[in-house]
Amino acid sequence: MLVVALDTSTDMLACAVAAWTPGRDGARADVELLASRDHLCRRRANVELVGTVQTALEDAGKHVSDVDAFLVGRGPGSFTGVRIGISTAKGLARGANVALQGVSTLDACAWTAWRAGVRGLVGVAGDAMRGEVYPALYAVEDEGPRRLFERERVVKAAAAVEEWADRADRGELQLTGDGLVRYGRLFEEAGLMARALPRELWWPSGEGLLLAAADTGIGGGVEAGDPALVLPIYTRLSDAEENERKRLGLAQSATSEVTGVADELAGRHLQLRPMGSADVEAAAALDDACFADANHAPWSAQLFLSELSDDVAAPRSWWVAHDNGQIVGLAGGMVVDTDVQILDVAVAPERRREGIARKLLSHVSYDAQMLGCTSASLEVEAGNEGAIALYEALGFERCGLRRGYYGPGADACVMVAQLPLVLPVDAASPEPTAAAARTWPLSASARTPEERERIAARELVLAIESSCDETAVAVIDVDGALLANQVSTQIDFHARFGGVVPEIASRKHVEVMVGVVDAALEEAAASLGLADPIAPSELACVGVTQGPGLVGALVVGVAFAKGFAFAAQKPLVAVNHLEGHLFANKLTTPDLEPPFIFTLVSGGHTMLVHVRAWGDYEVLGETLDDAVGEAFDKVAKALGLGYPGGPIISRLAETGDPKAIDFPRALNSRGDYRFSLSGLKTAVTLYIENEAKAGRALHLPDLAASFEAAVFDVQYKKAKNALRETGAKEYCIGGGVAANPHLRRMMIEKLSRQGIRVTVPPTNACTDNAAMIAVVARERYLRGEFAELDIDADPNMTL
Ligand code: KG4
Ligand code: ZN
């Protein structure tokens, strides 16, 4: 087998190509190194990785189509570095339809030392940034390094120094790892650097990755391994989540602290968040309602409280789902070594079948995975077929019976699942996809020559979008027919923070990318009346959003797309997200032709644009401060309405009077195309405060309608002026806020009356999606405007 190994978790871009002979009967595989291109490359991993893989293959006299499996370092290391390596590797493996396996980067470091002849006690200190390291101890023997720890973890560098300096065998300890670059002084001061390994061994090598994989035979060896299932090793939650946990753990009040959302409005949508101490009474009541007839005792408030205390030995993760000010579900688990034991799952009887248990379990297992777990286990009453079926749908398998677990004659069925759990691609849909249950690699589809020809004639363009909090993939054909349009939204995971948390967004993109691509390839095949999903090799090109957006989110899509395009041997097209919002209008009006005026109103941008020709954009004005969508989100947050604000406010505004409150219209003079929304936001906040001081209850529908009117009046007036000034006869709009029914209606009615043809994109193509990216990618494909495989994400792209 030909295996390519890569790792960008550290400043080392590790890359090697090897001939791999699987070991028989559990014996170690044999690795013959054919080429290696390890080199230090700080902050340029996404630029250099695919090119380096190509060069290493050339060195070995091989081609990407010869590769049988990829191997990737899963960290721990720099979060972005790990994600670049893993996303690229997922793209490579999915694009080539071959296996992907992951190995611990720390293990690879230990094997790198072993390969250099090091024997004895070795301490790897991986750099975790911010004063922290990932400490890992190995007994390196002739047969190879043996782990002296269970799970990867992160600690303060000083704590690692102390821990190791306290060891009786400290005199034998040989240090390595890239943490020594930054924190070597600390180790030096404790007298631990005397036996440090030579500096060139401080990083993982490609060969180290291969040796580590050959040794563990993880998941049945490199010949098996689904790219959807390989995930980074992080060892900690995002800062936002850590802080939220601390805050909730301390919250004592049982009133609005319970939900963090004004009670009367929390019901606008179901939200999930970690359980806090203020929740324990409600949690116990819910558990009681769920398990009153069960054989086991419900959890008491006291018991829940003890779970949340800092004193518990094993890490815990407890989540609640709340709606309408009520806790309607809860789930929790305890981390034991690499397994998360699910302790309790309860959903209010009247809220079953909405996928709430699944969402809760996804959060618990997600936390556990971040803490190094690879499996989940639980006990369920043997006769409870409904619950057993739910768990089976999530990938749990029955693996035994515990007789009398719940008392005499009441047996428990023990179930286990590999992490990650099988989850619905679309968090809103209760049906899980089959992605994780499949066998990988996919068997070659049996296409007839007629089918093959039919697919080739359609010149299918696959497009990937990951600039913010939606992972989206679409397929369009050469005539512009949309054949697949998949979106996996992360809103659930960001809602309780009142906005998108970049670190969470990046993590979720890595998790769902392959699943969303799979779903799009299946949907496209179904649209063409084909049973087997479209194969990467059957596409004409691969498009991806290059920017603008959150850099950590963009890199996941860009790295994946580059690996995918290279492995499938298809050209790559880079797409500007803002152009995507513009081109979404072509889904409604295919014959849309410049010159026209375009309004872009999204969460990140507010622009009025004179489109003189395709690609020739005169930006007439932009916002000086907040974007329109941002203003909606901030106002909703100030009102405690949750996130995202746009849909919530527009629903409220339905029954409100837009003239009830006279909010300011900024920069409202003719000829001025700039926008400013911060003044309006302040006016709304002041209004809320004043009403509260005066003891008056807010009339939310009037407030929402008046706020919308203030925003949209300005949008309309400036668009009208721009149309008049340029003489354009066409108008269109795009971005998340363009989904707003009042804005759409206003533009269509008022501008049409003046003889302007108005186009609005389909509602689902306003908020971020890949259909719009596919429309742009198709145009560029037709013009032969391809991107090189060394492009990086560009968070600051403009029109
Ligand atoms: O285009 P988009 O999905 O993401 C960016 O590229 O920024 O826009 C998201 C924004 C959010 O701020 C959201 O509140 C807003 O679009 N939005 C709306 C509506 N639906 C989404 N704003 C007003 N009315 C809506 N119905
Ligand atoms: Zn957008």
mmCIF file of N, CA, C and O and ligand atoms in Angstrom, residues 577 581 602-604 629-630 632-633 644-647 650 735-737 739-741 766-768, ligand 1:
data_model
loop_
_atom_site.group_PDB
_atom_site.id
_atom_site.type_symbol
_atom_site.label_atom_id
_atom_site.label_comp_id
_atom_site.label_asym_id
_atom_site.label_seq_id
_atom_site.Cartn_x
_atom_site.Cartn_y
_atom_site.Cartn_z
ATOM 1 N N HIS A 577 -17.072 35.542 -1.181
ATOM 2 C CA HIS A 577 -18.366 35.337 -0.518
ATOM 3 C C HIS A 577 -19.359 36.461 -0.855
ATOM 4 O O HIS A 577 -20.554 36.218 -1.039
ATOM 5 N N HIS A 581 -23.211 36.433 -2.525
ATOM 6 C CA HIS A 581 -24.486 37.054 -2.152
ATOM 7 C C HIS A 581 -25.103 37.783 -3.347
ATOM 8 O O HIS A 581 -26.319 37.804 -3.515
ATOM 9 N N SER A 602 -25.832 41.984 5.229
ATOM 10 C CA SER A 602 -25.623 40.708 5.910
ATOM 11 C C SER A 602 -25.163 40.966 7.332
ATOM 12 O O SER A 602 -25.195 42.099 7.809
ATOM 13 N N GLY A 603 -24.710 39.911 7.996
ATOM 14 C CA GLY A 603 -24.228 40.065 9.360
ATOM 15 C C GLY A 603 -22.890 40.778 9.415
ATOM 16 O O GLY A 603 -22.528 41.360 10.429
ATOM 17 N N GLY A 604 -22.150 40.734 8.323
ATOM 18 C CA GLY A 604 -20.826 41.346 8.325
ATOM 19 C C GLY A 604 -20.692 42.558 7.419
ATOM 20 O O GLY A 604 -19.722 43.302 7.530
ATOM 21 N N GLY A 629 -27.223 43.392 9.676
ATOM 22 C CA GLY A 629 -27.522 42.155 10.399
ATOM 23 C C GLY A 629 -26.998 42.214 11.823
ATOM 24 O O GLY A 629 -27.644 41.744 12.765
ATOM 25 N N GLU A 630 -25.831 42.812 11.969
ATOM 26 C CA GLU A 630 -25.221 42.976 13.285
ATOM 27 C C GLU A 630 -26.127 43.820 14.188
ATOM 28 O O GLU A 630 -26.288 43.525 15.375
ATOM 29 N N PHE A 632 -29.382 44.106 13.950
ATOM 30 C CA PHE A 632 -30.507 43.236 14.340
ATOM 31 C C PHE A 632 -30.078 42.331 15.489
ATOM 32 O O PHE A 632 -30.807 42.150 16.466
ATOM 33 N N ASP A 633 -28.893 41.752 15.370
ATOM 34 C CA ASP A 633 -28.431 40.817 16.393
ATOM 35 C C ASP A 633 -28.209 41.521 17.730
ATOM 36 O O ASP A 633 -28.530 40.991 18.791
ATOM 37 N N PRO A 644 -30.025 34.036 16.182
ATOM 38 C CA PRO A 644 -29.763 35.344 15.590
ATOM 39 C C PRO A 644 -30.972 36.265 15.676
ATOM 40 O O PRO A 644 -32.108 35.798 15.676
ATOM 41 N N GLY A 645 -30.695 37.558 15.700
ATOM 42 C CA GLY A 645 -31.752 38.519 15.953
ATOM 43 C C GLY A 645 -32.692 38.744 14.782
ATOM 44 O O GLY A 645 -33.876 39.025 14.983
ATOM 45 N N GLY A 646 -32.171 38.640 13.558
ATOM 46 C CA GLY A 646 -32.976 38.981 12.378
ATOM 47 C C GLY A 646 -34.327 38.293 12.329
ATOM 48 O O GLY A 646 -35.369 38.947 12.300
ATOM 49 N N PRO A 647 -34.335 36.959 12.310
ATOM 50 C CA PRO A 647 -35.620 36.262 12.209
ATOM 51 C C PRO A 647 -36.541 36.557 13.391
ATOM 52 O O PRO A 647 -37.762 36.657 13.229
ATOM 53 N N SER A 650 -37.967 40.109 12.982
ATOM 54 C CA SER A 650 -38.926 40.238 11.885
ATOM 55 C C SER A 650 -40.239 39.545 12.220
ATOM 56 O O SER A 650 -41.309 40.007 11.830
ATOM 57 N N GLY A 735 -27.678 38.912 0.957
ATOM 58 C CA GLY A 735 -27.214 38.854 2.349
ATOM 59 C C GLY A 735 -28.338 38.406 3.261
ATOM 60 O O GLY A 735 -29.514 38.482 2.902
ATOM 61 N N GLY A 736 -27.983 37.972 4.458
ATOM 62 C CA GLY A 736 -28.947 37.409 5.391
ATOM 63 C C GLY A 736 -30.160 38.279 5.634
ATOM 64 O O GLY A 736 -31.293 37.791 5.722
ATOM 65 N N VAL A 737 -29.967 39.605 5.718
ATOM 66 C CA VAL A 737 -31.085 40.497 6.019
ATOM 67 C C VAL A 737 -32.073 40.555 4.847
ATOM 68 O O VAL A 737 -33.244 40.872 5.029
ATOM 69 N N ALA A 739 -33.418 38.246 3.623
ATOM 70 C CA ALA A 739 -34.464 37.248 3.879
ATOM 71 C C ALA A 739 -35.660 37.901 4.576
ATOM 72 O O ALA A 739 -36.722 37.297 4.687
ATOM 73 N N ASN A 740 -35.474 39.115 5.040
ATOM 74 C CA ASN A 740 -36.537 39.791 5.801
ATOM 75 C C ASN A 740 -37.733 40.125 4.902
ATOM 76 O O ASN A 740 -37.598 40.847 3.912
ATOM 77 N N PRO A 741 -38.908 39.603 5.240
ATOM 78 C CA PRO A 741 -40.073 39.775 4.362
ATOM 79 C C PRO A 741 -40.466 41.243 4.172
ATOM 80 O O PRO A 741 -40.943 41.630 3.098
ATOM 81 N N CYS A 766 -30.472 33.689 0.849
ATOM 82 C CA CYS A 766 -30.047 34.984 1.401
ATOM 83 C C CYS A 766 -29.048 34.773 2.518
ATOM 84 O O CYS A 766 -27.929 35.267 2.467
ATOM 85 N N THR A 767 -29.444 34.022 3.546
ATOM 86 C CA THR A 767 -28.467 33.683 4.580
ATOM 87 C C THR A 767 -27.427 32.761 3.946
ATOM 88 O O THR A 767 -27.661 32.194 2.881
ATOM 89 N N ASP A 768 -26.291 32.630 4.623
ATOM 90 C CA ASP A 768 -25.163 31.944 4.007
ATOM 91 C C ASP A 768 -25.536 30.552 3.502
ATOM 92 O O ASP A 768 -26.188 29.786 4.187
HETATM 93 O O1 KG4 B 1 -25.429 36.604 5.070
HETATM 94 P P1 KG4 B 1 -25.463 36.045 6.427
HETATM 95 O O2 KG4 B 1 -26.057 34.674 6.621
HETATM 96 O O3 KG4 B 1 -24.024 35.990 7.059
HETATM 97 C C1 KG4 B 1 -23.037 36.936 6.746
HETATM 98 O O4 KG4 B 1 -22.390 36.800 5.673
HETATM 99 O O5 KG4 B 1 -22.879 37.842 7.581
HETATM 100 O O6 KG4 B 1 -26.249 37.084 7.348
HETATM 101 C C2 KG4 B 1 -26.567 36.811 8.674
HETATM 102 C C3 KG4 B 1 -27.339 37.975 9.246
HETATM 103 C C4 KG4 B 1 -27.569 37.881 10.751
HETATM 104 O O7 KG4 B 1 -27.119 39.070 11.344
HETATM 105 C C5 KG4 B 1 -29.081 37.726 10.879
HETATM 106 O O8 KG4 B 1 -29.612 38.341 12.037
HETATM 107 C C6 KG4 B 1 -29.582 38.401 9.630
HETATM 108 O O9 KG4 B 1 -28.631 38.058 8.635
HETATM 109 N N1 KG4 B 1 -30.910 37.942 9.259
HETATM 110 C C7 KG4 B 1 -31.994 38.734 9.206
HETATM 111 C C8 KG4 B 1 -33.098 37.908 8.874
HETATM 112 N N2 KG4 B 1 -32.628 36.638 8.728
HETATM 113 C C9 KG4 B 1 -31.282 36.679 8.960
HETATM 114 N N3 KG4 B 1 -32.142 40.049 9.422
HETATM 115 C C10 KG4 B 1 -33.375 40.572 9.317
HETATM 116 N N4 KG4 B 1 -34.463 39.855 9.023
HETATM 117 C C11 KG4 B 1 -34.388 38.525 8.799
HETATM 118 N N5 KG4 B 1 -35.479 37.817 8.516
#
